[in-house]
């Protein structure tokens, strides 16, 4: 990470925006969310790198761990991870190359391939989970209650954007 600035650049941008363009609340909030995303991504990437994982690959291993049979069709993985099929294929290709998952035929649908987590995938997911938990997934500076409030607020934005229906 770069050296900290002696001032908050987002607050300064909001002041200038307010003076020259108009109300700055939404701009400042969105810019803050985007910057926090960068900070969190950097922290999580740093924690996962020693485990040979990216966040996308880690999420895929977690998803497979949550599946009752430790396997899912690639289509379902894409839906749950909210990723394009090409991205899921790339993630699975890399995980398979590293021996963390394997592709297996669906027992009743010849058109479907399942992705199944391997024992090595389980071990890697476990050690990576310790690493991201140790850094609080990169979300620092908030109390447990504030983290819950943040989650609630972000859920409202996601719901309003049509990210999910329930």
JSON list of C-alpha atoms in Angstrom, two decimals, residues 32-138:
[
{"chain": "A", "resi": 32, "resn": "UNK", "atom": "CA", "xyz": [-15.74, 5.56, -0.66]},
{"chain": "A", "resi": 33, "resn": "UNK", "atom": "CA", "xyz": [-17.26, 2.14, -1.41]},
{"chain": "A", "resi": 34, "resn": "UNK", "atom": "CA", "xyz": [-15.04, 1.77, -4.48]},
{"chain": "A", "resi": 35, "resn": "UNK", "atom": "CA", "xyz": [-11.90, 2.69, -2.50]},
{"chain": "A", "resi": 36, "resn": "UNK", "atom": "CA", "xyz": [-12.81, 0.34, 0.35]},
{"chain": "A", "resi": 37, "resn": "UNK", "atom": "CA", "xyz": [-13.32, -2.42, -2.22]},
{"chain": "A", "resi": 38, "resn": "UNK", "atom": "CA", "xyz": [-9.76, -1.84, -3.45]},
{"chain": "A", "resi": 39, "resn": "UNK", "atom": "CA", "xyz": [-8.41, -1.95, 0.11]},
{"chain": "A", "resi": 40, "resn": "UNK", "atom": "CA", "xyz": [-10.31, -5.14, 0.95]},
{"chain": "A", "resi": 41, "resn": "UNK", "atom": "CA", "xyz": [-9.36, -6.80, -2.35]},
{"chain": "A", "resi": 42, "resn": "UNK", "atom": "CA", "xyz": [-5.69, -6.06, -1.75]},
{"chain": "A", "resi": 43, "resn": "UNK", "atom": "CA", "xyz": [-5.80, -7.47, 1.80]},
{"chain": "A", "resi": 44, "resn": "UNK", "atom": "CA", "xyz": [-7.69, -10.61, 0.78]},
{"chain": "A", "resi": 45, "resn": "UNK", "atom": "CA", "xyz": [-5.44, -11.18, -2.25]},
{"chain": "A", "resi": 46, "resn": "UNK", "atom": "CA", "xyz": [-2.42, -10.87, 0.02]},
{"chain": "A", "resi": 47, "resn": "UNK", "atom": "CA", "xyz": [-3.84, -13.44, 2.45]},
{"chain": "A", "resi": 48, "resn": "UNK", "atom": "CA", "xyz": [-4.80, -15.90, -0.31]},
{"chain": "A", "resi": 49, "resn": "UNK", "atom": "CA", "xyz": [-1.68, -15.62, -2.47]},
{"chain": "A", "resi": 50, "resn": "UNK", "atom": "CA", "xyz": [0.48, -17.89, -0.25]},
{"chain": "A", "resi": 51, "resn": "UNK", "atom": "CA", "xyz": [-2.25, -20.53, -0.70]},
{"chain": "A", "resi": 52, "resn": "UNK", "atom": "CA", "xyz": [-2.13, -20.24, -4.50]},
{"chain": "A", "resi": 53, "resn": "UNK", "atom": "CA", "xyz": [-5.67, -18.84, -4.65]},
{"chain": "A", "resi": 54, "resn": "UNK", "atom": "CA", "xyz": [-7.49, -15.78, -5.87]},
{"chain": "A", "resi": 55, "resn": "UNK", "atom": "CA", "xyz": [-10.71, -14.68, -4.21]},
{"chain": "A", "resi": 56, "resn": "UNK", "atom": "CA", "xyz": [-12.75, -16.10, -7.10]},
{"chain": "A", "resi": 57, "resn": "UNK", "atom": "CA", "xyz": [-11.09, -19.51, -6.77]},
{"chain": "A", "resi": 58, "resn": "UNK", "atom": "CA", "xyz": [-11.44, -19.40, -2.99]},
{"chain": "A", "resi": 59, "resn": "UNK", "atom": "CA", "xyz": [-15.17, -18.61, -3.34]},
{"chain": "A", "resi": 60, "resn": "UNK", "atom": "CA", "xyz": [-15.57, -21.58, -5.67]},
{"chain": "A", "resi": 61, "resn": "UNK", "atom": "CA", "xyz": [-13.93, -23.92, -3.15]},
{"chain": "A", "resi": 62, "resn": "UNK", "atom": "CA", "xyz": [-16.15, -22.56, -0.37]},
{"chain": "A", "resi": 63, "resn": "UNK", "atom": "CA", "xyz": [-19.24, -23.01, -2.53]},
{"chain": "A", "resi": 64, "resn": "UNK", "atom": "CA", "xyz": [-18.32, -26.63, -3.23]},
{"chain": "A", "resi": 65, "resn": "UNK", "atom": "CA", "xyz": [-17.69, -27.16, 0.48]},
{"chain": "A", "resi": 66, "resn": "UNK", "atom": "CA", "xyz": [-21.22, -25.92, 1.20]},
{"chain": "A", "resi": 67, "resn": "UNK", "atom": "CA", "xyz": [-22.78, -28.27, -1.38]},
{"chain": "A", "resi": 68, "resn": "UNK", "atom": "CA", "xyz": [-24.35, -31.38, 0.15]},
{"chain": "A", "resi": 69, "resn": "UNK", "atom": "CA", "xyz": [-22.47, -33.72, -2.18]},
{"chain": "A", "resi": 70, "resn": "UNK", "atom": "CA", "xyz": [-19.32, -31.51, -2.36]},
{"chain": "A", "resi": 71, "resn": "UNK", "atom": "CA", "xyz": [-20.05, -31.14, -6.08]},
{"chain": "A", "resi": 72, "resn": "UNK", "atom": "CA", "xyz": [-22.18, -28.91, -8.30]},
{"chain": "A", "resi": 73, "resn": "UNK", "atom": "CA", "xyz": [-22.89, -28.47, -11.99]},
{"chain": "A", "resi": 74, "resn": "UNK", "atom": "CA", "xyz": [-20.83, -25.65, -13.48]},
{"chain": "A", "resi": 75, "resn": "UNK", "atom": "CA", "xyz": [-24.05, -23.84, -14.44]},
{"chain": "A", "resi": 76, "resn": "UNK", "atom": "CA", "xyz": [-25.17, -23.80, -10.80]},
{"chain": "A", "resi": 77, "resn": "UNK", "atom": "CA", "xyz": [-21.74, -22.59, -9.70]},
{"chain": "A", "resi": 78, "resn": "UNK", "atom": "CA", "xyz": [-22.05, -19.68, -12.12]},
{"chain": "A", "resi": 79, "resn": "UNK", "atom": "CA", "xyz": [-25.51, -18.79, -10.83]},
{"chain": "A", "resi": 80, "resn": "UNK", "atom": "CA", "xyz": [-24.48, -18.94, -7.17]},
{"chain": "A", "resi": 81, "resn": "UNK", "atom": "CA", "xyz": [-21.22, -17.05, -7.70]},
{"chain": "A", "resi": 82, "resn": "UNK", "atom": "CA", "xyz": [-22.98, -14.65, -10.09]},
{"chain": "A", "resi": 83, "resn": "UNK", "atom": "CA", "xyz": [-20.38, -15.18, -12.79]},
{"chain": "A", "resi": 84, "resn": "UNK", "atom": "CA", "xyz": [-20.45, -15.57, -16.55]},
{"chain": "A", "resi": 85, "resn": "UNK", "atom": "CA", "xyz": [-20.03, -19.19, -17.72]},
{"chain": "A", "resi": 86, "resn": "UNK", "atom": "CA", "xyz": [-16.64, -18.35, -19.27]},
{"chain": "A", "resi": 87, "resn": "UNK", "atom": "CA", "xyz": [-15.39, -17.09, -15.91]},
{"chain": "A", "resi": 88, "resn": "UNK", "atom": "CA", "xyz": [-16.58, -20.24, -14.17]},
{"chain": "A", "resi": 89, "resn": "UNK", "atom": "CA", "xyz": [-14.81, -22.37, -16.76]},
{"chain": "A", "resi": 90, "resn": "UNK", "atom": "CA", "xyz": [-11.57, -20.44, -16.23]},
{"chain": "A", "resi": 91, "resn": "UNK", "atom": "CA", "xyz": [-11.83, -20.77, -12.44]},
{"chain": "A", "resi": 92, "resn": "UNK", "atom": "CA", "xyz": [-12.55, -24.50, -12.64]},
{"chain": "A", "resi": 93, "resn": "UNK", "atom": "CA", "xyz": [-9.73, -25.02, -15.16]},
{"chain": "A", "resi": 94, "resn": "UNK", "atom": "CA", "xyz": [-7.22, -23.46, -12.78]},
{"chain": "A", "resi": 95, "resn": "UNK", "atom": "CA", "xyz": [-8.54, -25.27, -9.72]},
{"chain": "A", "resi": 96, "resn": "UNK", "atom": "CA", "xyz": [-8.47, -28.56, -11.63]},
{"chain": "A", "resi": 97, "resn": "UNK", "atom": "CA", "xyz": [-4.92, -27.90, -12.86]},
{"chain": "A", "resi": 98, "resn": "UNK", "atom": "CA", "xyz": [-3.89, -27.42, -9.20]},
{"chain": "A", "resi": 99, "resn": "UNK", "atom": "CA", "xyz": [-5.63, -30.65, -8.15]},
{"chain": "A", "resi": 100, "resn": "UNK", "atom": "CA", "xyz": [-8.20, -28.84, -5.99]},
{"chain": "A", "resi": 101, "resn": "UNK", "atom": "CA", "xyz": [-11.28, -29.93, -7.94]},
{"chain": "A", "resi": 102, "resn": "UNK", "atom": "CA", "xyz": [-12.09, -32.52, -10.56]},
{"chain": "A", "resi": 103, "resn": "UNK", "atom": "CA", "xyz": [-14.72, -32.72, -13.25]},
{"chain": "A", "resi": 104, "resn": "UNK", "atom": "CA", "xyz": [-16.95, -35.78, -13.03]},
{"chain": "A", "resi": 105, "resn": "UNK", "atom": "CA", "xyz": [-19.88, -36.91, -15.17]},
{"chain": "A", "resi": 106, "resn": "UNK", "atom": "CA", "xyz": [-23.34, -36.29, -13.75]},
{"chain": "A", "resi": 107, "resn": "UNK", "atom": "CA", "xyz": [-24.79, -39.66, -12.67]},
{"chain": "A", "resi": 108, "resn": "UNK", "atom": "CA", "xyz": [-28.15, -39.15, -14.41]},
{"chain": "A", "resi": 109, "resn": "UNK", "atom": "CA", "xyz": [-27.65, -36.35, -16.98]},
{"chain": "A", "resi": 110, "resn": "UNK", "atom": "CA", "xyz": [-25.00, -37.04, -19.62]},
{"chain": "A", "resi": 111, "resn": "UNK", "atom": "CA", "xyz": [-25.13, -33.42, -20.77]},
{"chain": "A", "resi": 112, "resn": "UNK", "atom": "CA", "xyz": [-24.01, -32.12, -17.37]},
{"chain": "A", "resi": 113, "resn": "UNK", "atom": "CA", "xyz": [-20.56, -32.13, -15.83]},
{"chain": "A", "resi": 114, "resn": "UNK", "atom": "CA", "xyz": [-20.15, -31.79, -12.10]},
{"chain": "A", "resi": 115, "resn": "UNK", "atom": "CA", "xyz": [-17.27, -30.05, -10.37]},
{"chain": "A", "resi": 116, "resn": "UNK", "atom": "CA", "xyz": [-16.21, -31.88, -7.23]},
{"chain": "A", "resi": 117, "resn": "UNK", "atom": "CA", "xyz": [-13.82, -30.63, -4.56]},
{"chain": "A", "resi": 118, "resn": "UNK", "atom": "CA", "xyz": [-10.88, -32.93, -3.85]},
{"chain": "A", "resi": 119, "resn": "UNK", "atom": "CA", "xyz": [-9.30, -33.71, -0.50]},
{"chain": "A", "resi": 120, "resn": "UNK", "atom": "CA", "xyz": [-6.47, -31.34, -1.42]},
{"chain": "A", "resi": 121, "resn": "UNK", "atom": "CA", "xyz": [-9.10, -28.70, -2.27]},
{"chain": "A", "resi": 122, "resn": "UNK", "atom": "CA", "xyz": [-10.66, -29.12, 1.16]},
{"chain": "A", "resi": 123, "resn": "UNK", "atom": "CA", "xyz": [-7.29, -28.75, 2.86]},
{"chain": "A", "resi": 124, "resn": "UNK", "atom": "CA", "xyz": [-6.41, -25.66, 0.82]},
{"chain": "A", "resi": 125, "resn": "UNK", "atom": "CA", "xyz": [-9.83, -24.11, 1.53]},
{"chain": "A", "resi": 126, "resn": "UNK", "atom": "CA", "xyz": [-9.35, -24.72, 5.25]},
{"chain": "A", "resi": 127, "resn": "UNK", "atom": "CA", "xyz": [-5.90, -23.12, 5.41]},
{"chain": "A", "resi": 128, "resn": "UNK", "atom": "CA", "xyz": [-7.00, -20.21, 3.21]},
{"chain": "A", "resi": 129, "resn": "UNK", "atom": "CA", "xyz": [-10.03, -19.66, 5.43]},
{"chain": "A", "resi": 130, "resn": "UNK", "atom": "CA", "xyz": [-7.77, -19.33, 8.47]},
{"chain": "A", "resi": 131, "resn": "UNK", "atom": "CA", "xyz": [-5.72, -16.75, 6.55]},
{"chain": "A", "resi": 132, "resn": "UNK", "atom": "CA", "xyz": [-8.69, -14.57, 5.51]},
{"chain": "A", "resi": 133, "resn": "UNK", "atom": "CA", "xyz": [-10.30, -14.87, 8.94]},
{"chain": "A", "resi": 134, "resn": "UNK", "atom": "CA", "xyz": [-7.02, -13.78, 10.55]},
{"chain": "A", "resi": 135, "resn": "UNK", "atom": "CA", "xyz": [-7.23, -10.49, 8.65]},
{"chain": "A", "resi": 136, "resn": "UNK", "atom": "CA", "xyz": [-10.98, -10.11, 9.10]},
{"chain": "A", "resi": 137, "resn": "UNK", "atom": "CA", "xyz": [-11.38, -10.44, 5.33]},
{"chain": "A", "resi": 138, "resn": "UNK", "atom": "CA", "xyz": [-9.64, -7.07, 5.11]}
]
